């Protein structure tokens, strides 16, 4: 090669100048090398494969240890093992694993056909979709819990508000326990044979506005509790009582039969029912929130005539006529329901149990103005929460697990009810009153927050 170079220089023939434009247009030819041009055919698939399924990575997720796995493979591993650790080296990861965007773009570029095929297979597999949803939901809850831990002043003021609410409940209980409510407790706990004439008139007035017509004859005759128990249909028809209206006489006799059976005045509103059945009222208040269907069924089995029948007639009344009087309505609550009432009740009982509670509270709106409104709002919120729970079961294709969940719920309610029955005699009355008013007036506030969380944080769709 050196002689050839010397010959060119000695020949004196100048070399042709090199065109810079051609140099720019035509790059110098280099010897071909199999690795000089990157392509999918020259990249090893092992470098982009998952160590769980041994296939091309789909939505690659990098753990803190450095290992990469398919997102759905990691979700399946987490759901089956319930451990926050790497499937390969068993090192625990920190936080919630995220998708490696750079690695995902690389696999999508070099193995687009394989990735698209695998994505379609994953979307068609309901088991993988459920696992991905559960895994993402776990990450969302983990993020929200960490956010709540770092709320700072907001968390402090929330604690202060809770403390002030507890103080307000205790003051409310103390005020009401020593106030007007005790006036209604006397006839509920006092035997009817010991009633004074004034107490007999008070009992008569509570039957309805129509009973005001017979107030004076009872006062003039100085009817006490013992004389009241001796009255019958003939005595009420004759002077001095002269109750000639047959519906009025039937209403008085029906309520008198209840008084004879109980020995005391039966409760006629929420506060009187609470005073007569302190433990039962607290149990019903919490049980209606947790399991309304079981609670109503409990009333049917163990408190049919005193509580269940008035509840059913109030929520599903019989066909009312325009001229139906108040005393006739009072008598209807003691009759056996018709088949139409049973059908309407069973439909609402199965589908909308909280609507039954709201309708019952609406009927008592004139007696318990603000309390009925709290109960109606709480029933609406609980209906929304129940609907959200059923929607989650449907979207996750776990509706078939509903019987198993119902059985677990039944067992939980029975065990809690049994524990409540054992511990109830040892709980002070003041504590029970605090729990009662907290559940009655402050439970809707808590449920509002739960409903907002359900609506503001919908389930994250997988893939």
PDB file of N, CA and C in Angstrom, residues 311-353:
ATOM      1  N   UNK A 311     -95.667  -0.515  63.571  1.00  0.00           N
ATOM      2  CA  UNK A 311     -94.667  -0.159  62.564  1.00  0.00           C
ATOM      3  C   UNK A 311     -95.165  -0.511  61.165  1.00  0.00           C
ATOM      4  N   UNK A 312     -95.722  -1.699  61.002  1.00  0.00           N
ATOM      5  CA  UNK A 312     -96.191  -2.123  59.679  1.00  0.00           C
ATOM      6  C   UNK A 312     -97.370  -1.271  59.218  1.00  0.00           C
ATOM      7  N   UNK A 313     -98.335  -1.001  60.116  1.00  0.00           N
ATOM      8  CA  UNK A 313     -99.494  -0.202  59.733  1.00  0.00           C
ATOM      9  C   UNK A 313     -99.107   1.234  59.411  1.00  0.00           C
ATOM     10  N   UNK A 314     -98.052   1.733  60.041  1.00  0.00           N
ATOM     11  CA  UNK A 314     -97.614   3.100  59.755  1.00  0.00           C
ATOM     12  C   UNK A 314     -96.923   3.186  58.403  1.00  0.00           C
ATOM     13  N   UNK A 315     -96.047   2.206  58.101  1.00  0.00           N
ATOM     14  CA  UNK A 315     -95.292   2.231  56.843  1.00  0.00           C
ATOM     15  C   UNK A 315     -96.129   1.776  55.654  1.00  0.00           C
ATOM     16  N   UNK A 316     -97.031   0.834  55.880  1.00  0.00           N
ATOM     17  CA  UNK A 316     -97.866   0.301  54.796  1.00  0.00           C
ATOM     18  C   UNK A 316     -99.325   0.350  55.253  1.00  0.00           C
ATOM     19  N   UNK A 317     -99.911   1.524  55.283  1.00  0.00           N
ATOM     20  CA  UNK A 317    -101.288   1.637  55.788  1.00  0.00           C
ATOM     21  C   UNK A 317    -102.287   0.976  54.853  1.00  0.00           C
ATOM     22  N   UNK A 318    -103.427   0.620  55.431  1.00  0.00           N
ATOM     23  CA  UNK A 318    -104.508   0.084  54.621  1.00  0.00           C
ATOM     24  C   UNK A 318    -105.109   1.197  53.767  1.00  0.00           C
ATOM     25  N   UNK A 319    -105.977   0.821  52.843  1.00  0.00           N
ATOM     26  CA  UNK A 319    -106.608   1.811  51.972  1.00  0.00           C
ATOM     27  C   UNK A 319    -107.470   2.721  52.819  1.00  0.00           C
ATOM     28  N   UNK A 320    -107.081   3.985  52.885  1.00  0.00           N
ATOM     29  CA  UNK A 320    -107.764   4.945  53.755  1.00  0.00           C
ATOM     30  C   UNK A 320    -108.869   5.643  52.980  1.00  0.00           C
ATOM     31  N   UNK A 321    -109.947   5.881  53.696  1.00  0.00           N
ATOM     32  CA  UNK A 321    -111.060   6.623  53.119  1.00  0.00           C
ATOM     33  C   UNK A 321    -110.949   8.080  53.538  1.00  0.00           C
ATOM     34  N   UNK A 322    -111.573   8.941  52.782  1.00  0.00           N
ATOM     35  CA  UNK A 322    -111.463  10.368  53.058  1.00  0.00           C
ATOM     36  C   UNK A 322    -112.066  10.769  54.381  1.00  0.00           C
ATOM     37  N   UNK A 323    -113.111  10.067  54.844  1.00  0.00           N
ATOM     38  CA  UNK A 323    -113.769  10.430  56.088  1.00  0.00           C
ATOM     39  C   UNK A 323    -113.274   9.606  57.267  1.00  0.00           C
ATOM     40  N   UNK A 324    -112.112   8.975  57.156  1.00  0.00           N
ATOM     41  CA  UNK A 324    -111.597   8.152  58.235  1.00  0.00           C
ATOM     42  C   UNK A 324    -111.151   9.035  59.383  1.00  0.00           C
ATOM     43  N   UNK A 325    -111.650   8.756  60.581  1.00  0.00           N
ATOM     44  CA  UNK A 325    -111.370   9.577  61.743  1.00  0.00           C
ATOM     45  C   UNK A 325    -110.086   9.144  62.417  1.00  0.00           C
ATOM     46  N   UNK A 326    -109.637   9.959  63.389  1.00  0.00           N
ATOM     47  CA  UNK A 326    -108.389   9.654  64.097  1.00  0.00           C
ATOM     48  C   UNK A 326    -108.529   8.416  64.952  1.00  0.00           C
ATOM     49  N   UNK A 327    -109.722   8.236  65.577  1.00  0.00           N
ATOM     50  CA  UNK A 327    -109.903   7.055  66.420  1.00  0.00           C
ATOM     51  C   UNK A 327    -109.949   5.777  65.597  1.00  0.00           C
ATOM     52  N   UNK A 328    -110.456   5.849  64.356  1.00  0.00           N
ATOM     53  CA  UNK A 328    -110.447   4.669  63.488  1.00  0.00           C
ATOM     54  C   UNK A 328    -109.027   4.306  63.085  1.00  0.00           C
ATOM     55  N   UNK A 329    -108.217   5.323  62.818  1.00  0.00           N
ATOM     56  CA  UNK A 329    -106.816   5.068  62.507  1.00  0.00           C
ATOM     57  C   UNK A 329    -106.105   4.429  63.691  1.00  0.00           C
ATOM     58  N   UNK A 330    -106.433   4.880  64.891  1.00  0.00           N
ATOM     59  CA  UNK A 330    -105.851   4.300  66.099  1.00  0.00           C
ATOM     60  C   UNK A 330    -106.222   2.826  66.233  1.00  0.00           C
ATOM     61  N   UNK A 331    -107.474   2.484  65.915  1.00  0.00           N
ATOM     62  CA  UNK A 331    -107.897   1.093  66.016  1.00  0.00           C
ATOM     63  C   UNK A 331    -107.256   0.223  64.939  1.00  0.00           C
ATOM     64  N   UNK A 332    -107.021   0.799  63.767  1.00  0.00           N
ATOM     65  CA  UNK A 332    -106.453   0.010  62.668  1.00  0.00           C
ATOM     66  C   UNK A 332    -105.053  -0.501  62.990  1.00  0.00           C
ATOM     67  N   UNK A 333    -104.317   0.204  63.841  1.00  0.00           N
ATOM     68  CA  UNK A 333    -102.958  -0.224  64.173  1.00  0.00           C
ATOM     69  C   UNK A 333    -102.936  -1.486  65.012  1.00  0.00           C
ATOM     70  N   UNK A 334    -104.075  -1.901  65.548  1.00  0.00           N
ATOM     71  CA  UNK A 334    -104.141  -3.110  66.362  1.00  0.00           C
ATOM     72  C   UNK A 334    -104.725  -4.299  65.598  1.00  0.00           C
ATOM     73  N   UNK A 335    -105.107  -4.090  64.325  1.00  0.00           N
ATOM     74  CA  UNK A 335    -105.686  -5.158  63.527  1.00  0.00           C
ATOM     75  C   UNK A 335    -104.602  -5.912  62.770  1.00  0.00           C
ATOM     76  N   UNK A 336    -104.918  -7.119  62.347  1.00  0.00           N
ATOM     77  CA  UNK A 336    -103.988  -7.900  61.549  1.00  0.00           C
ATOM     78  C   UNK A 336    -103.891  -7.298  60.148  1.00  0.00           C
ATOM     79  N   UNK A 337    -102.698  -7.209  59.581  1.00  0.00           N
ATOM     80  CA  UNK A 337    -102.553  -6.596  58.247  1.00  0.00           C
ATOM     81  C   UNK A 337    -103.215  -7.444  57.170  1.00  0.00           C
ATOM     82  N   UNK A 338    -103.616  -6.778  56.108  1.00  0.00           N
ATOM     83  CA  UNK A 338    -104.199  -7.471  54.957  1.00  0.00           C
ATOM     84  C   UNK A 338    -103.074  -8.032  54.084  1.00  0.00           C
ATOM     85  N   UNK A 339    -103.470  -8.845  53.097  1.00  0.00           N
ATOM     86  CA  UNK A 339    -102.462  -9.404  52.186  1.00  0.00           C
ATOM     87  C   UNK A 339    -101.792  -8.328  51.357  1.00  0.00           C
ATOM     88  N   UNK A 340    -102.549  -7.292  51.009  1.00  0.00           N
ATOM     89  CA  UNK A 340    -101.946  -6.191  50.256  1.00  0.00           C
ATOM     90  C   UNK A 340    -100.884  -5.483  51.095  1.00  0.00           C
ATOM     91  N   UNK A 341    -101.156  -5.283  52.383  1.00  0.00           N
ATOM     92  CA  UNK A 341    -100.172  -4.652  53.261  1.00  0.00           C
ATOM     93  C   UNK A 341     -98.939  -5.535  53.430  1.00  0.00           C
ATOM     94  N   UNK A 342     -99.161  -6.851  53.573  1.00  0.00           N
ATOM     95  CA  UNK A 342     -98.021  -7.758  53.701  1.00  0.00           C
ATOM     96  C   UNK A 342     -97.167  -7.749  52.442  1.00  0.00           C
ATOM     97  N   UNK A 343     -97.808  -7.731  51.263  1.00  0.00           N
ATOM     98  CA  UNK A 343     -97.044  -7.704  50.012  1.00  0.00           C
ATOM     99  C   UNK A 343     -96.217  -6.438  49.871  1.00  0.00           C
ATOM    100  N   UNK A 344     -96.828  -5.290  50.159  1.00  0.00           N
ATOM    101  CA  UNK A 344     -96.092  -4.035  50.081  1.00  0.00           C
ATOM    102  C   UNK A 344     -94.948  -4.004  51.089  1.00  0.00           C
ATOM    103  N   UNK A 345     -95.217  -4.524  52.281  1.00  0.00           N
ATOM    104  CA  UNK A 345     -94.180  -4.517  53.313  1.00  0.00           C
ATOM    105  C   UNK A 345     -93.006  -5.411  52.935  1.00  0.00           C
ATOM    106  N   UNK A 346     -93.275  -6.591  52.403  1.00  0.00           N
ATOM    107  CA  UNK A 346     -92.195  -7.518  52.068  1.00  0.00           C
ATOM    108  C   UNK A 346     -91.330  -6.983  50.931  1.00  0.00           C
ATOM    109  N   UNK A 347     -91.939  -6.300  49.959  1.00  0.00           N
ATOM    110  CA  UNK A 347     -91.152  -5.717  48.871  1.00  0.00           C
ATOM    111  C   UNK A 347     -90.207  -4.650  49.423  1.00  0.00           C
ATOM    112  N   UNK A 348     -90.715  -3.761  50.251  1.00  0.00           N
ATOM    113  CA  UNK A 348     -89.869  -2.732  50.841  1.00  0.00           C
ATOM    114  C   UNK A 348     -88.840  -3.333  51.794  1.00  0.00           C
ATOM    115  N   UNK A 349     -89.251  -4.387  52.508  1.00  0.00           N
ATOM    116  CA  UNK A 349     -88.340  -5.034  53.459  1.00  0.00           C
ATOM    117  C   UNK A 349     -87.130  -5.619  52.753  1.00  0.00           C
ATOM    118  N   UNK A 350     -87.344  -6.224  51.576  1.00  0.00           N
ATOM    119  CA  UNK A 350     -86.236  -6.859  50.859  1.00  0.00           C
ATOM    120  C   UNK A 350     -85.388  -5.848  50.094  1.00  0.00           C
ATOM    121  N   UNK A 351     -86.028  -4.851  49.476  1.00  0.00           N
ATOM    122  CA  UNK A 351     -85.311  -3.944  48.586  1.00  0.00           C
ATOM    123  C   UNK A 351     -84.920  -2.629  49.247  1.00  0.00           C
ATOM    124  N   UNK A 352     -85.817  -2.039  50.005  1.00  0.00           N
ATOM    125  CA  UNK A 352     -85.578  -0.704  50.585  1.00  0.00           C
ATOM    126  C   UNK A 352     -85.949  -0.699  52.060  1.00  0.00           C
ATOM    127  N   UNK A 353     -85.178  -1.379  52.891  1.00  0.00           N
ATOM    128  CA  UNK A 353     -85.543  -1.424  54.319  1.00  0.00           C
ATOM    129  C   UNK A 353     -85.435  -0.061  55.008  1.00  0.00           C
TER     130      UNK A 353
END
